[in-house]
PDB file of C-alpha atoms in Angstrom:
ATOM      1  CA  UNK A  26      16.161  11.889 -30.893  1.00 65.00           C
ATOM      2  CA  UNK A  27      15.937  14.740 -28.487  1.00 63.00           C
ATOM      3  CA  UNK A  28      11.480  15.451 -29.633  1.00 73.00           C
ATOM      4  CA  UNK A  29      11.366  12.163 -28.669  1.00 68.00           C
ATOM      5  CA  UNK A  30      13.052  12.888 -25.033  1.00 68.00           C
ATOM      6  CA  UNK A  31      11.314  16.049 -24.846  1.00 65.00           C
ATOM      7  CA  UNK A  32       8.009  13.712 -25.252  1.00 68.00           C
ATOM      8  CA  UNK A  33       8.991  11.282 -22.321  1.00 65.00           C
ATOM      9  CA  UNK A  34      10.220  13.899 -19.573  1.00 66.00           C
ATOM     10  CA  UNK A  35       7.142  14.817 -18.605  1.00 64.00           C
ATOM     11  CA  UNK A  36       5.417  11.403 -18.285  1.00 62.00           C
ATOM     12  CA  UNK A  37       8.862  10.296 -16.545  1.00 64.00           C
ATOM     13  CA  UNK A  38       9.045  13.474 -13.939  1.00 61.00           C
ATOM     14  CA  UNK A  39       5.149  13.623 -13.434  1.00 61.00           C
ATOM     15  CA  UNK A  40       4.599  11.388 -10.729  1.00 67.00           C
ATOM     16  CA  UNK A  41       7.832  12.520  -9.040  1.00 66.00           C
ATOM     17  CA  UNK A  42       6.776  15.563  -9.315  1.00 71.00           C
ATOM     18  CA  UNK A  43       3.276  15.301  -8.061  1.00 74.00           C
ATOM     19  CA  UNK A  44       4.557  13.378  -5.049  1.00 78.00           C
ATOM     20  CA  UNK A  45       6.932  15.807  -3.716  1.00 79.00           C
ATOM     21  CA  UNK A  46       3.567  19.208  -4.104  1.00 80.00           C
ATOM     22  CA  UNK A  47       1.373  16.392  -2.650  1.00 83.00           C
ATOM     23  CA  UNK A  48       3.977  16.516   0.615  1.00 86.00           C
ATOM     24  CA  UNK A  49       5.166  20.275   0.686  1.00 89.00           C
ATOM     25  CA  UNK A  50       0.926  20.462   0.408  1.00 88.00           C
ATOM     26  CA  UNK A  51       0.070  18.140   3.701  1.00 88.00           C
ATOM     27  CA  UNK A  52       3.769  20.187   5.775  1.00 90.00           C
ATOM     28  CA  UNK A  53       2.776  23.541   4.363  1.00 90.00           C
ATOM     29  CA  UNK A  54      -1.087  23.027   6.154  1.00 86.00           C
ATOM     30  CA  UNK A  55      -0.048  20.450   9.682  1.00 86.00           C
ATOM     31  CA  UNK A  56       1.828  24.299   9.691  1.00 89.00           C
ATOM     32  CA  UNK A  57      -0.994  26.136   9.139  1.00 87.00           C
ATOM     33  CA  UNK A  58       0.031  28.214   5.857  1.00 92.00           C
ATOM     34  CA  UNK A  59      -2.276  28.581   2.835  1.00 93.00           C
ATOM     35  CA  UNK A  60      -0.944  25.735  -0.151  1.00 92.00           C
ATOM     36  CA  UNK A  61      -3.216  26.415  -3.367  1.00 92.00           C
ATOM     37  CA  UNK A  62      -4.541  23.329  -5.377  1.00 90.00           C
ATOM     38  CA  UNK A  63      -4.682  21.966  -9.219  1.00 89.00           C
ATOM     39  CA  UNK A  64      -7.649  21.161  -9.473  1.00 89.00           C
ATOM     40  CA  UNK A  65     -11.244  21.373 -11.981  1.00 88.00           C
ATOM     41  CA  UNK A  66     -14.409  22.428 -11.028  1.00 87.00           C
ATOM     42  CA  UNK A  67     -18.037  22.119 -12.173  1.00 85.00           C
ATOM     43  CA  UNK A  68     -21.207  24.217 -10.604  1.00 82.00           C
ATOM     44  CA  UNK A  69     -24.640  24.405 -11.344  1.00 77.00           C
ATOM     45  CA  UNK A  70     -24.843  27.878  -9.716  1.00 76.00           C
ATOM     46  CA  UNK A  71     -26.366  31.130 -11.284  1.00 77.00           C
ATOM     47  CA  UNK A  72     -23.511  32.697 -13.294  1.00 73.00           C
ATOM     48  CA  UNK A  73     -20.999  29.377 -12.741  1.00 74.00           C
ATOM     49  CA  UNK A  74     -19.881  27.893 -15.971  1.00 73.00           C
ATOM     50  CA  UNK A  75     -21.657  24.089 -16.645  1.00 77.00           C
ATOM     51  CA  UNK A  76     -19.156  22.324 -17.739  1.00 81.00           C
ATOM     52  CA  UNK A  77     -14.978  21.466 -15.791  1.00 83.00           C
ATOM     53  CA  UNK A  78     -13.344  24.564 -15.569  1.00 86.00           C
ATOM     54  CA  UNK A  79      -9.355  24.553 -15.131  1.00 89.00           C
ATOM     55  CA  UNK A  80      -7.903  26.315 -11.508  1.00 92.00           C
ATOM     56  CA  UNK A  81      -6.541  25.740  -7.979  1.00 93.00           C
ATOM     57  CA  UNK A  82      -7.919  25.250  -4.860  1.00 93.00           C
ATOM     58  CA  UNK A  83      -7.089  28.806  -2.538  1.00 93.00           C
ATOM     59  CA  UNK A  84      -7.061  26.857   1.853  1.00 91.00           C
ATOM     60  CA  UNK A  85      -5.804  29.379   4.573  1.00 89.00           C
ATOM     61  CA  UNK A  86      -5.722  26.847   6.947  1.00 86.00           C
ATOM     62  CA  UNK A  87      -9.383  27.968  10.107  1.00 83.00           C
ATOM     63  CA  UNK A  88     -10.712  29.819   6.954  1.00 86.00           C
ATOM     64  CA  UNK A  89     -14.233  29.879   6.697  1.00 88.00           C
ATOM     65  CA  UNK A  90     -14.639  28.965   3.593  1.00 89.00           C
ATOM     66  CA  UNK A  91     -12.069  27.428   0.194  1.00 91.00           C
ATOM     67  CA  UNK A  92     -11.800  29.432  -2.812  1.00 91.00           C
ATOM     68  CA  UNK A  93     -11.619  28.267  -6.145  1.00 91.00           C
ATOM     69  CA  UNK A  94     -10.601  30.144  -9.155  1.00 92.00           C
ATOM     70  CA  UNK A  95      -9.535  30.095 -12.654  1.00 89.00           C
ATOM     71  CA  UNK A  96      -8.562  32.249 -15.842  1.00 87.00           C
ATOM     72  CA  UNK A  97     -11.440  34.478 -16.592  1.00 81.00           C
ATOM     73  CA  UNK A  98     -14.634  33.170 -14.058  1.00 78.00           C
ATOM     74  CA  UNK A  99     -14.739  34.578 -10.813  1.00 81.00           C
ATOM     75  CA  UNK A 100     -14.062  32.802  -8.034  1.00 86.00           C
ATOM     76  CA  UNK A 101     -15.866  30.622  -6.297  1.00 85.00           C
ATOM     77  CA  UNK A 102     -16.220  30.577  -2.373  1.00 87.00           C
ATOM     78  CA  UNK A 103     -16.919  26.979  -1.013  1.00 88.00           C
ATOM     79  CA  UNK A 104     -17.711  27.446   2.530  1.00 90.00           C
ATOM     80  CA  UNK A 105     -16.161  25.055   4.767  1.00 89.00           C
ATOM     81  CA  UNK A 106     -18.753  22.076   7.225  1.00 88.00           C
ATOM     82  CA  UNK A 107     -20.156  20.405   4.269  1.00 87.00           C
ATOM     83  CA  UNK A 108     -20.578  16.982   2.994  1.00 87.00           C
ATOM     84  CA  UNK A 109     -19.332  15.087   0.261  1.00 86.00           C
ATOM     85  CA  UNK A 110     -20.476  13.392  -2.075  1.00 82.00           C
ATOM     86  CA  UNK A 111     -20.026  10.710  -5.883  1.00 75.00           C
ATOM     87  CA  UNK A 112     -19.128  12.406  -8.493  1.00 71.00           C
ATOM     88  CA  UNK A 113     -21.081  12.395 -11.870  1.00 66.00           C
ATOM     89  CA  UNK A 114     -18.872  10.062 -14.041  1.00 61.00           C
ATOM     90  CA  UNK A 115     -20.730  10.424 -16.748  1.00 61.00           C
ATOM     91  CA  UNK A 116     -19.432  14.570 -17.166  1.00 56.00           C
ATOM     92  CA  UNK A 117     -15.343  14.473 -15.531  1.00 55.00           C
ATOM     93  CA  UNK A 118     -13.233  16.357 -17.323  1.00 52.00           C
ATOM     94  CA  UNK A 119     -10.353  14.376 -17.386  1.00 57.00           C
ATOM     95  CA  UNK A 120     -10.604  10.481 -16.555  1.00 56.00           C
ATOM     96  CA  UNK A 121      -6.747  10.521 -14.849  1.00 60.00           C
ATOM     97  CA  UNK A 122      -8.053  12.178 -11.923  1.00 71.00           C
ATOM     98  CA  UNK A 123     -10.392  11.690  -9.186  1.00 76.00           C
ATOM     99  CA  UNK A 124     -14.249  13.861  -8.922  1.00 80.00           C
ATOM    100  CA  UNK A 125     -15.543  14.434  -6.165  1.00 84.00           C
ATOM    101  CA  UNK A 126     -19.134  15.910  -5.449  1.00 87.00           C
ATOM    102  CA  UNK A 127     -19.050  18.625  -2.104  1.00 89.00           C
ATOM    103  CA  UNK A 128     -22.351  19.913  -1.012  1.00 88.00           C
ATOM    104  CA  UNK A 129     -22.189  22.917   1.166  1.00 88.00           C
ATOM    105  CA  UNK A 130     -23.758  23.698   4.249  1.00 88.00           C
ATOM    106  CA  UNK A 131     -27.101  24.379   4.420  1.00 81.00           C
ATOM    107  CA  UNK A 132     -28.060  24.330   1.615  1.00 77.00           C
ATOM    108  CA  UNK A 133     -27.712  25.564  -1.968  1.00 78.00           C
ATOM    109  CA  UNK A 134     -26.095  23.588  -5.572  1.00 81.00           C
ATOM    110  CA  UNK A 135     -23.900  20.995  -5.540  1.00 85.00           C
ATOM    111  CA  UNK A 136     -19.845  21.663  -6.723  1.00 87.00           C
ATOM    112  CA  UNK A 137     -18.342  19.205  -8.648  1.00 87.00           C
ATOM    113  CA  UNK A 138     -14.353  19.303  -8.348  1.00 88.00           C
ATOM    114  CA  UNK A 139     -11.326  17.296 -10.012  1.00 87.00           C
ATOM    115  CA  UNK A 140      -7.937  16.808  -8.952  1.00 86.00           C
ATOM    116  CA  UNK A 141      -5.310  13.891  -9.042  1.00 83.00           C
ATOM    117  CA  UNK A 142      -6.691  11.224  -5.961  1.00 81.00           C
ATOM    118  CA  UNK A 143      -3.548  11.868  -4.017  1.00 83.00           C
ATOM    119  CA  UNK A 144      -5.242  15.476  -3.399  1.00 85.00           C
ATOM    120  CA  UNK A 145      -7.689  14.098  -1.980  1.00 84.00           C
ATOM    121  CA  UNK A 146      -7.780  13.572   1.970  1.00 85.00           C
ATOM    122  CA  UNK A 147      -6.424  17.224   1.892  1.00 85.00           C
ATOM    123  CA  UNK A 148      -9.125  18.838   0.605  1.00 87.00           C
ATOM    124  CA  UNK A 149     -11.035  16.144   2.026  1.00 85.00           C
ATOM    125  CA  UNK A 150     -10.244  18.073   5.568  1.00 83.00           C
ATOM    126  CA  UNK A 151     -10.057  21.148   4.014  1.00 84.00           C
ATOM    127  CA  UNK A 152     -13.096  21.810   3.768  1.00 86.00           C
ATOM    128  CA  UNK A 153     -14.568  19.240   6.753  1.00 79.00           C
ATOM    129  CA  UNK A 154     -14.252  22.721   8.557  1.00 67.00           C
ATOM    130  CA  UNK A 155     -12.271  25.498  10.459  1.00 58.00           C
ATOM    131  CA  UNK A 156      -9.783  23.839  12.784  1.00 55.00           C
ATOM    132  CA  UNK A 157      -9.328  20.455  10.191  1.00 51.00           C
ATOM    133  CA  UNK A 158      -6.058  20.185  11.610  1.00 48.00           C
ATOM    134  CA  UNK A 159      -7.061  18.518  14.592  1.00 41.00           C
ATOM    135  CA  UNK A 160      -8.884  16.569  12.770  1.00 40.00           C
TER     136      UNK A 160
END
């Protein structure tokens, strides 16, 4: 019985914990404090893995770039001020997460991000520009 309860606990508590973390992220961003968002990223850039890699986005309000960090991989800098495009549904890492394509300003290769759909508005605002709190 204990094993069954242990397997059900993550399913029952994930929604609450995720909702709490999303609210915390929004409060911290509104206060101008840095946050970390769990996500997966894929890019065709040289030196980057061509498959989705689990990691996090480090967002600092007012910074000119957002950094994706993953264990065992070098950081990927995403300059702010780019545009968002449709995702690539055939290669999604997880169907439970929302995906979006981000085209950095001034060209460059597109980066595909996947994260919980509740974080998407925060990511869109963070990558919109250096002063995203006024948006």
